[in-house]
Amino acid sequence: MSDVTRRRFVTGGALALAWALPAPRRASAQSASAGPANAQLIEDLVAANRILVDQGVVDGYGHVSARHDRDPNRFLMSRSLAPELVTAADIMEYDLDGEPVNSRGRTSYLERFIHSEIYRARPEIRAVVHNHSPSVIPFGATGVPLRPLYHMSAFLADGVPVWDIRAAAGDTDMLVRTPALGRALAQALGTRAVVLMRGHGAAVVGTGLPQAVFRSVYTEVNARLQAQAMALGGTVTYLSAEEARRAEASIGGTLGRPWELWKRKALSR
Ligand SMILES: [Zn+2]
C-alpha cells in the first residue's frame, strides 16, 4: 500500500468511527479556522478599538468585533483586554456560538454572545460594538426615548429600543454571559442600528467597522446633546422621519472622512 493510499484508508476509518460516535456536545469547539483574515480588516479592528477609546465610547471595558471576511459564520474580536491595549496579535476568531476557534489559553470577553447572536440574526451586519457609553445610560434607565436631535445621528430615527435583561432572566449581574441572553438582546435590536441595555450600556451595529464606530460615537454625542436640550426646558424638535432618511443618505457617503482621521490618530500612537 502506498503512503497516499494508506493515509486515505486511515482517514476513511476515522470518518467511519466519527459517524458511529455520539455527536460532540459542542461541535463548534472542534471547528476549523476560516483561515487568516484580511490584514486590512485586522488593522481596522485594532484601530476601531482605539478610536472608541479616543472618542469616549469605551474605557477599560467594552468591545468591538468584525465579521470574518472569509466566512460569514465567524467573527473576529480581541481576547479579553482593555480596548486601548489591543494589537493585531490579540485578535481571536469566534464562531456564531460565541466560542473561540483556537483560544490557545487566551481568555475571552464574558459578553461575547452579544456579538455572536447579532451576527447570527443579522446577516448584513459586519461589525458590532458593545459599550457602556456614559451619556447613553440615563436613556436606558428612565423611559425617555433616545431620538435624533441632529443630522449626525439620523440613524436613530428608526427608534432606539431598550432591552431589559430582567425581562429575560430576572435578577442577574447584568452581563450578557450566555447565548440565550445574546439572542434576547438581538431580538430587541431587531432591524435597528442601536439597542440600549437598561442599567448597562448599548449594542451598536454597522455594515462595516467605520459605520459601527461612527454610530457608536454619534449615539454618545446625541445622548449628551439631547439631555442638554431637554434640560433647557423648551420644546425639543427632533429630525422628522423624512429629514432623517435624507440626512442619513448624505452622511452615509462621507463616513470615510472621520474614519480616516480617527484611524490615523489612533494608529499613530
Ligand atoms: Zn457590558
Tab-separated table of C-alpha atoms in Angstrom, residues 39-52 54 83-88 259-269:
chain	number	residue	atom	x	y	z
A	39	ALA	CA	-4.776	42.160	7.106
A	40	GLN	CA	-6.614	45.420	6.391
A	41	LEU	CA	-9.631	44.169	8.356
A	42	ILE	CA	-7.433	43.284	11.329
A	43	GLU	CA	-5.795	46.712	11.180
A	44	ASP	CA	-9.217	48.376	11.066
A	45	LEU	CA	-10.367	46.300	14.035
A	46	VAL	CA	-7.326	47.345	16.080
A	47	ALA	CA	-7.952	50.953	15.043
A	48	ALA	CA	-11.654	50.674	15.954
A	49	ASN	CA	-10.727	49.629	19.493
A	50	ARG	CA	-8.505	52.674	19.940
A	51	ILE	CA	-10.881	55.110	18.223
A	52	LEU	CA	-13.697	54.123	20.551
A	54	ASP	CA	-10.356	58.245	21.968
A	83	PRO	CA	-9.585	48.204	24.116
A	84	GLU	CA	-6.737	50.731	24.258
A	85	LEU	CA	-4.212	47.890	24.547
A	86	VAL	CA	-5.484	45.743	21.665
A	87	THR	CA	-2.961	44.831	18.944
A	88	ALA	CA	-3.255	42.532	15.922
A	259	TRP	CA	-12.829	57.290	9.805
A	260	GLU	CA	-9.509	58.136	8.124
A	261	LEU	CA	-8.865	60.929	10.621
A	262	TRP	CA	-9.732	58.826	13.650
A	263	LYS	CA	-7.774	55.859	12.349
A	264	ARG	CA	-4.625	57.842	11.602
A	265	LYS	CA	-4.652	59.374	15.073
A	266	ALA	CA	-5.376	56.046	16.738
A	267	LEU	CA	-2.621	54.145	14.934
A	268	SER	CA	-0.010	56.880	15.279
A	269	ARG	CA	0.408	56.133	18.962
